[in-house]
Short mmCIF file of C-alpha atoms in Angstrom, two decimals:
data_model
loop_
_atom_site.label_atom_id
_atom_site.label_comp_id
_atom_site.label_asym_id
_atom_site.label_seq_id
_atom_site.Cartn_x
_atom_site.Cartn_y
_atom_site.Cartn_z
CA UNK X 1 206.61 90.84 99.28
CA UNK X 2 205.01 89.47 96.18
CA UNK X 3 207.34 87.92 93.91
CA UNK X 4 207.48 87.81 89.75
CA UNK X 5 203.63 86.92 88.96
CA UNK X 6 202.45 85.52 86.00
CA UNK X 7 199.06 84.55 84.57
CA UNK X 8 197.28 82.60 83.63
CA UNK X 9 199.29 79.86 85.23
CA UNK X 10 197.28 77.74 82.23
CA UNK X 11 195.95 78.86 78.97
CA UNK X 12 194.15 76.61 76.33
CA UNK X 13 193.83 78.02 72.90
CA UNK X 14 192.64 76.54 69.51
CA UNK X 15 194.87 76.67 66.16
CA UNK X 16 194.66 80.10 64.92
CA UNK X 17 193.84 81.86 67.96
CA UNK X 18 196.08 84.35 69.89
CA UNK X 19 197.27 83.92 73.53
CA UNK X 20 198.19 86.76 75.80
CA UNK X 21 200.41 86.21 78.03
CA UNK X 22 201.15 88.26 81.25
CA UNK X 23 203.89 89.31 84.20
CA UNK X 24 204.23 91.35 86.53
CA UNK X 25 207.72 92.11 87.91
CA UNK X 26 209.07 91.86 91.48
CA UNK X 27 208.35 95.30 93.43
CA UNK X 28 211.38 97.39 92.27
CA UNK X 29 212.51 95.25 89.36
CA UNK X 30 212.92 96.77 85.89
CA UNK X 31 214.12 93.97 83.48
CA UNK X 32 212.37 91.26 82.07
CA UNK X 33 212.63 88.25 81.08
CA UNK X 34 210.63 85.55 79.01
CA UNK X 35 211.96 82.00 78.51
CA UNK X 36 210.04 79.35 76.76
CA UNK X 37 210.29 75.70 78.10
CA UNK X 38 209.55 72.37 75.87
CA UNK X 39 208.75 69.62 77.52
CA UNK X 40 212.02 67.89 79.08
CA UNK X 41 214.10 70.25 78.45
CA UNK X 42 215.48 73.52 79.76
CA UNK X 43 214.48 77.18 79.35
CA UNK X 44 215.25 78.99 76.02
CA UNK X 45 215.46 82.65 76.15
CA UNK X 46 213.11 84.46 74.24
CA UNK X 47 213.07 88.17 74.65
CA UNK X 48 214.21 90.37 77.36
CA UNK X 49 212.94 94.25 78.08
CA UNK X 50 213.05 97.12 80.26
CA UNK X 51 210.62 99.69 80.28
CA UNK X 52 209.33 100.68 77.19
CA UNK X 53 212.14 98.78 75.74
CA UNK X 54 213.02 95.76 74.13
CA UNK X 55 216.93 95.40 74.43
CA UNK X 56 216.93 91.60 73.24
CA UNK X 57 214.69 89.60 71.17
CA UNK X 58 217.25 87.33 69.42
CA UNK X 59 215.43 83.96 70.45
CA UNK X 60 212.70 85.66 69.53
CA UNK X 61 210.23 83.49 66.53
CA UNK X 62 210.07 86.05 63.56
CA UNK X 63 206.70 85.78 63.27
CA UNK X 64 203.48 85.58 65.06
CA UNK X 65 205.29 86.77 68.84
CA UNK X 66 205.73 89.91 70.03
CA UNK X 67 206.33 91.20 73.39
CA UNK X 68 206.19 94.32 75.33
CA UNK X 69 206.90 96.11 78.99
CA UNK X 70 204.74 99.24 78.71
CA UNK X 71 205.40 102.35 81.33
CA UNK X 72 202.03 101.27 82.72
CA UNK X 73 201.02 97.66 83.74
CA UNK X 74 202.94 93.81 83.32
CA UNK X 75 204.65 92.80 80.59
CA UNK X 76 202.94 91.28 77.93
CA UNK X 77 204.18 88.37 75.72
CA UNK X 78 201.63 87.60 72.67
CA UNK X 79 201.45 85.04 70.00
CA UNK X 80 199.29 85.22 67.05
CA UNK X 81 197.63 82.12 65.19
CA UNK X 82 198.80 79.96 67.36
CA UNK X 83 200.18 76.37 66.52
CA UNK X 84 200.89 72.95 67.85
CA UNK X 85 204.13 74.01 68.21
CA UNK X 86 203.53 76.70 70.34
CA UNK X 87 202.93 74.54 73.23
CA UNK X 88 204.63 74.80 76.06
CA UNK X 89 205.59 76.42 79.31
CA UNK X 90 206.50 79.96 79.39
CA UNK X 91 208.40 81.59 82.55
CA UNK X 92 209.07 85.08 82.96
CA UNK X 93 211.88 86.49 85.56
CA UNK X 94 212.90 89.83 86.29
CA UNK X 95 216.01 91.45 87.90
CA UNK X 96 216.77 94.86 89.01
CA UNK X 97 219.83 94.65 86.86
CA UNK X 98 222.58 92.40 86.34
CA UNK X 99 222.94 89.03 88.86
CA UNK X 100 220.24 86.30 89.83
CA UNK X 101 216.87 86.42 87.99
CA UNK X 102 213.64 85.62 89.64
CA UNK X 103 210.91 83.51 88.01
CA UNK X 104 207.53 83.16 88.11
CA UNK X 105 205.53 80.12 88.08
CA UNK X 106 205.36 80.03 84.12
CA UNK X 107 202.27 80.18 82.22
CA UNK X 108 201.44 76.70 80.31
CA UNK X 109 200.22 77.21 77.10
CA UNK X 110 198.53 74.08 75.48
CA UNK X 111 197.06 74.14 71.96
CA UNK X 112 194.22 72.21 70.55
CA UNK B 1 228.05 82.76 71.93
CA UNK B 2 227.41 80.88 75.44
CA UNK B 3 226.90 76.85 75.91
CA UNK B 4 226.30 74.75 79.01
CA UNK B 5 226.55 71.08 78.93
CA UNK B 6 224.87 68.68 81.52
CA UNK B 7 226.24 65.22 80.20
CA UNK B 8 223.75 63.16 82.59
CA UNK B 9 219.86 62.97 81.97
CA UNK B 10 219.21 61.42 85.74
CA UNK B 11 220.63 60.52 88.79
CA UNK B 12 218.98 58.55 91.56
CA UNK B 13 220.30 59.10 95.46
CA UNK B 14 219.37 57.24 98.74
CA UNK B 15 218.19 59.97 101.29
CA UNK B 16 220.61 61.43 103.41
CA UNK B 17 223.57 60.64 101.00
CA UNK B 18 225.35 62.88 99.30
CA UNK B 19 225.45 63.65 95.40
CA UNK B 20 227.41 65.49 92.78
CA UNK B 21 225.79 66.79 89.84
CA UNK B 22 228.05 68.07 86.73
CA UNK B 23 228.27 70.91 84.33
CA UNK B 24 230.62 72.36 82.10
CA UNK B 25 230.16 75.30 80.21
CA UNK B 26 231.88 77.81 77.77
CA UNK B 27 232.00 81.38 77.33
CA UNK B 28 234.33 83.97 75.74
CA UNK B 29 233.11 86.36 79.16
CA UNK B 30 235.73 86.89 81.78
CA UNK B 31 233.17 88.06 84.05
CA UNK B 32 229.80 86.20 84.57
CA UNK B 33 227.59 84.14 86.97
CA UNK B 34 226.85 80.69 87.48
CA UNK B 35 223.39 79.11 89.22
CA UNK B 36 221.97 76.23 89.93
CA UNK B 37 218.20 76.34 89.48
CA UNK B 38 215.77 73.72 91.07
CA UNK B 39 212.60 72.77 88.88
CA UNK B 40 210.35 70.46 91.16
CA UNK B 41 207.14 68.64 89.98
CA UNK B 42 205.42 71.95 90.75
CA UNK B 43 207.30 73.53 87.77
CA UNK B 44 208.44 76.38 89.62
CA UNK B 45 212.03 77.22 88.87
CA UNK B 46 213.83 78.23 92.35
CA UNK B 47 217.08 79.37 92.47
CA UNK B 48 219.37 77.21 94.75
CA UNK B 49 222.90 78.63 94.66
CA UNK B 50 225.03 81.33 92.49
CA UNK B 51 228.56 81.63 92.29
CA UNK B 52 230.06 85.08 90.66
CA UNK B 53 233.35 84.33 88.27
CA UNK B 54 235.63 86.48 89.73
CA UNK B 55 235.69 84.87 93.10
CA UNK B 56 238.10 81.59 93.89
CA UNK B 57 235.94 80.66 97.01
CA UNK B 58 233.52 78.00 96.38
CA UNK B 59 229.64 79.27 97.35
CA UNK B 60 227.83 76.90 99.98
CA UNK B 61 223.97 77.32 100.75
CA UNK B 62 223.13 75.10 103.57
CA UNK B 63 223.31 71.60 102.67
CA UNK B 64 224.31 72.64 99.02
CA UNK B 65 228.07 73.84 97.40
CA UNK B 66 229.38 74.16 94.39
CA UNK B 67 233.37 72.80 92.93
CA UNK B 68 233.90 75.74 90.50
CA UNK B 69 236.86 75.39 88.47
CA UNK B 70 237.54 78.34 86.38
CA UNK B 71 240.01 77.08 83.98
CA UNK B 72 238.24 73.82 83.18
CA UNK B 73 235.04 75.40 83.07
CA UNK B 74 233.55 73.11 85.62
CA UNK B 75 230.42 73.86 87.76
CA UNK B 76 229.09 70.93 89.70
CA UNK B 77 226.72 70.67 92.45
CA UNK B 78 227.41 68.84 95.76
CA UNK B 79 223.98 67.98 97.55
CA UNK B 80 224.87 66.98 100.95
CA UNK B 81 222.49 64.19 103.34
CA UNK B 82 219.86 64.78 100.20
CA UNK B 83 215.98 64.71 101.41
CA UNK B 84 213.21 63.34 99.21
CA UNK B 85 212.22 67.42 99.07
CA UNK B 86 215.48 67.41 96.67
CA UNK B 87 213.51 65.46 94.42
CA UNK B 88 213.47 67.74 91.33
CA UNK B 89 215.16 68.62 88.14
CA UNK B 90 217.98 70.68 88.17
CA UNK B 91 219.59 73.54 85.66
CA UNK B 92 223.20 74.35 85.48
CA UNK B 93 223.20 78.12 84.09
CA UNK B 94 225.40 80.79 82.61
CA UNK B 95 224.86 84.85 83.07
CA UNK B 96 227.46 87.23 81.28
CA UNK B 97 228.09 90.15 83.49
CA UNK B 98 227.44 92.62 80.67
CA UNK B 99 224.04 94.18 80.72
CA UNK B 100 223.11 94.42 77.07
CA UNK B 101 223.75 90.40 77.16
CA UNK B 102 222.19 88.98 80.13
CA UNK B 103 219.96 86.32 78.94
CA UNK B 104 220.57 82.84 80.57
CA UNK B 105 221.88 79.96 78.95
CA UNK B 106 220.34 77.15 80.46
CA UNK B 107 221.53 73.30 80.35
CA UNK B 108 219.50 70.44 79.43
CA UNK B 109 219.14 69.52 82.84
CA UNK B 110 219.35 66.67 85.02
CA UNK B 111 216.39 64.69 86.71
CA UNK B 112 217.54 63.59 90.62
CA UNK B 113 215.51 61.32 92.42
CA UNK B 114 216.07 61.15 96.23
CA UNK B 115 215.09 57.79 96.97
CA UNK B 116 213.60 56.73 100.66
#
């Protein structure tokens, strides 16, 4: 009964590089969810997909991130030349449809 | 567009004493959810209690209920004989019912400390 799952639960990259970030659903859940978290704050919504579909990115950056949810595999959130700024924690959740969404434990992205 | 408010950054509670946490939010949705979400020092977020618009009653979870007041857009969180395990930051959050709009609008937050 594995929950949402999410890796690397850390990731260090240098300016410039690009991290890939990954999650898998829970069993039977099709929609996903990425939220970004800065440090003491709460969780910003990002992007949110279904399968082969990305139905909202409007917290989306407009450059540099992308995400997808192919037929095949976990979700995939990716940011290009990475920045300072681009630190932080980033959760995923998924739902089988409307009502509660379930996280993972968030990937932490730190940049050198 | 959605907002939730969480007015205080902290709280501090002896154990086994109760505590209130408040929220406030605002929506032009007739129908949505609202959740409480538990971030401990581990970082994960856990889900602690939801409460679905359309119903009057108030949801309990164990030692935890909600004072939902529709009208006033009030959500607050009642932690009953709190443990030091309640030690954590919690979310106040907002879900629209409608499914081509159901991010989460998240509060700032509020840091309890359950205090021995």
């Amino acid at each position: 009964n594995a929950g949402v799952m999410q890796n690397p639960r850390h990731l260090v990259r240098r300016r410039g590089q690009e991290a890939r970030l990954r999650c898998s659903p829970m069993k039977g859940h099709s929609h996903v969810y990425w939220y970004r978290q800065l440090p003491e704050e709460g969780l910003k919504f990002m992007v949110y997909l279904q399968k082969e579909n990305i139905i909202d990115e409007s917290g989306m950056p407009k450059e540099r991130f992308s995400a997808e949810f192919p037929k095949e595999g976990p979700s995939i959130l990716r940011i290009q030349q990475v920045v300072r700024g681009d630190s932080a924690a980033y959760f995923c959740a998924s739902s089988p449809g409307e009502g509660p969404q379930h996280f993972g434990d968030g990937t932490r992205l730190s940049i050198l | 567009a959605q907002t939730v408010t969480q007015s205080q950054p902290e709280m501090s509670v002896q154990e086994a004493e109760t505590v209130t946490l408040s929220c406030t939010y605002d929506t032009s949705e007739n129908n949505y959810y609202l959740f409480w979400y538990k971030q401990p020092p581990s970082r994960q977020m856990i889900l602690v209690i939801r409460q679905e618009a359309y119903k009057q009653q108030n949801a309990t979870e164990n030692r935890f209920s909600v004072n939902f007041q529709k009208a006033a857009k009030s959500f607050s969180l009642k932690i009953s004989d709190s443990q030091l395990g309640d030690t954590a930051m919690y979310f106040c959050v907002l879900l629209p019912f409608t499914g081509a709009n159901s991010k989460l609008t998240f509060g700032k937050g509020i840091t309890l400390s359950v205090r021995p």
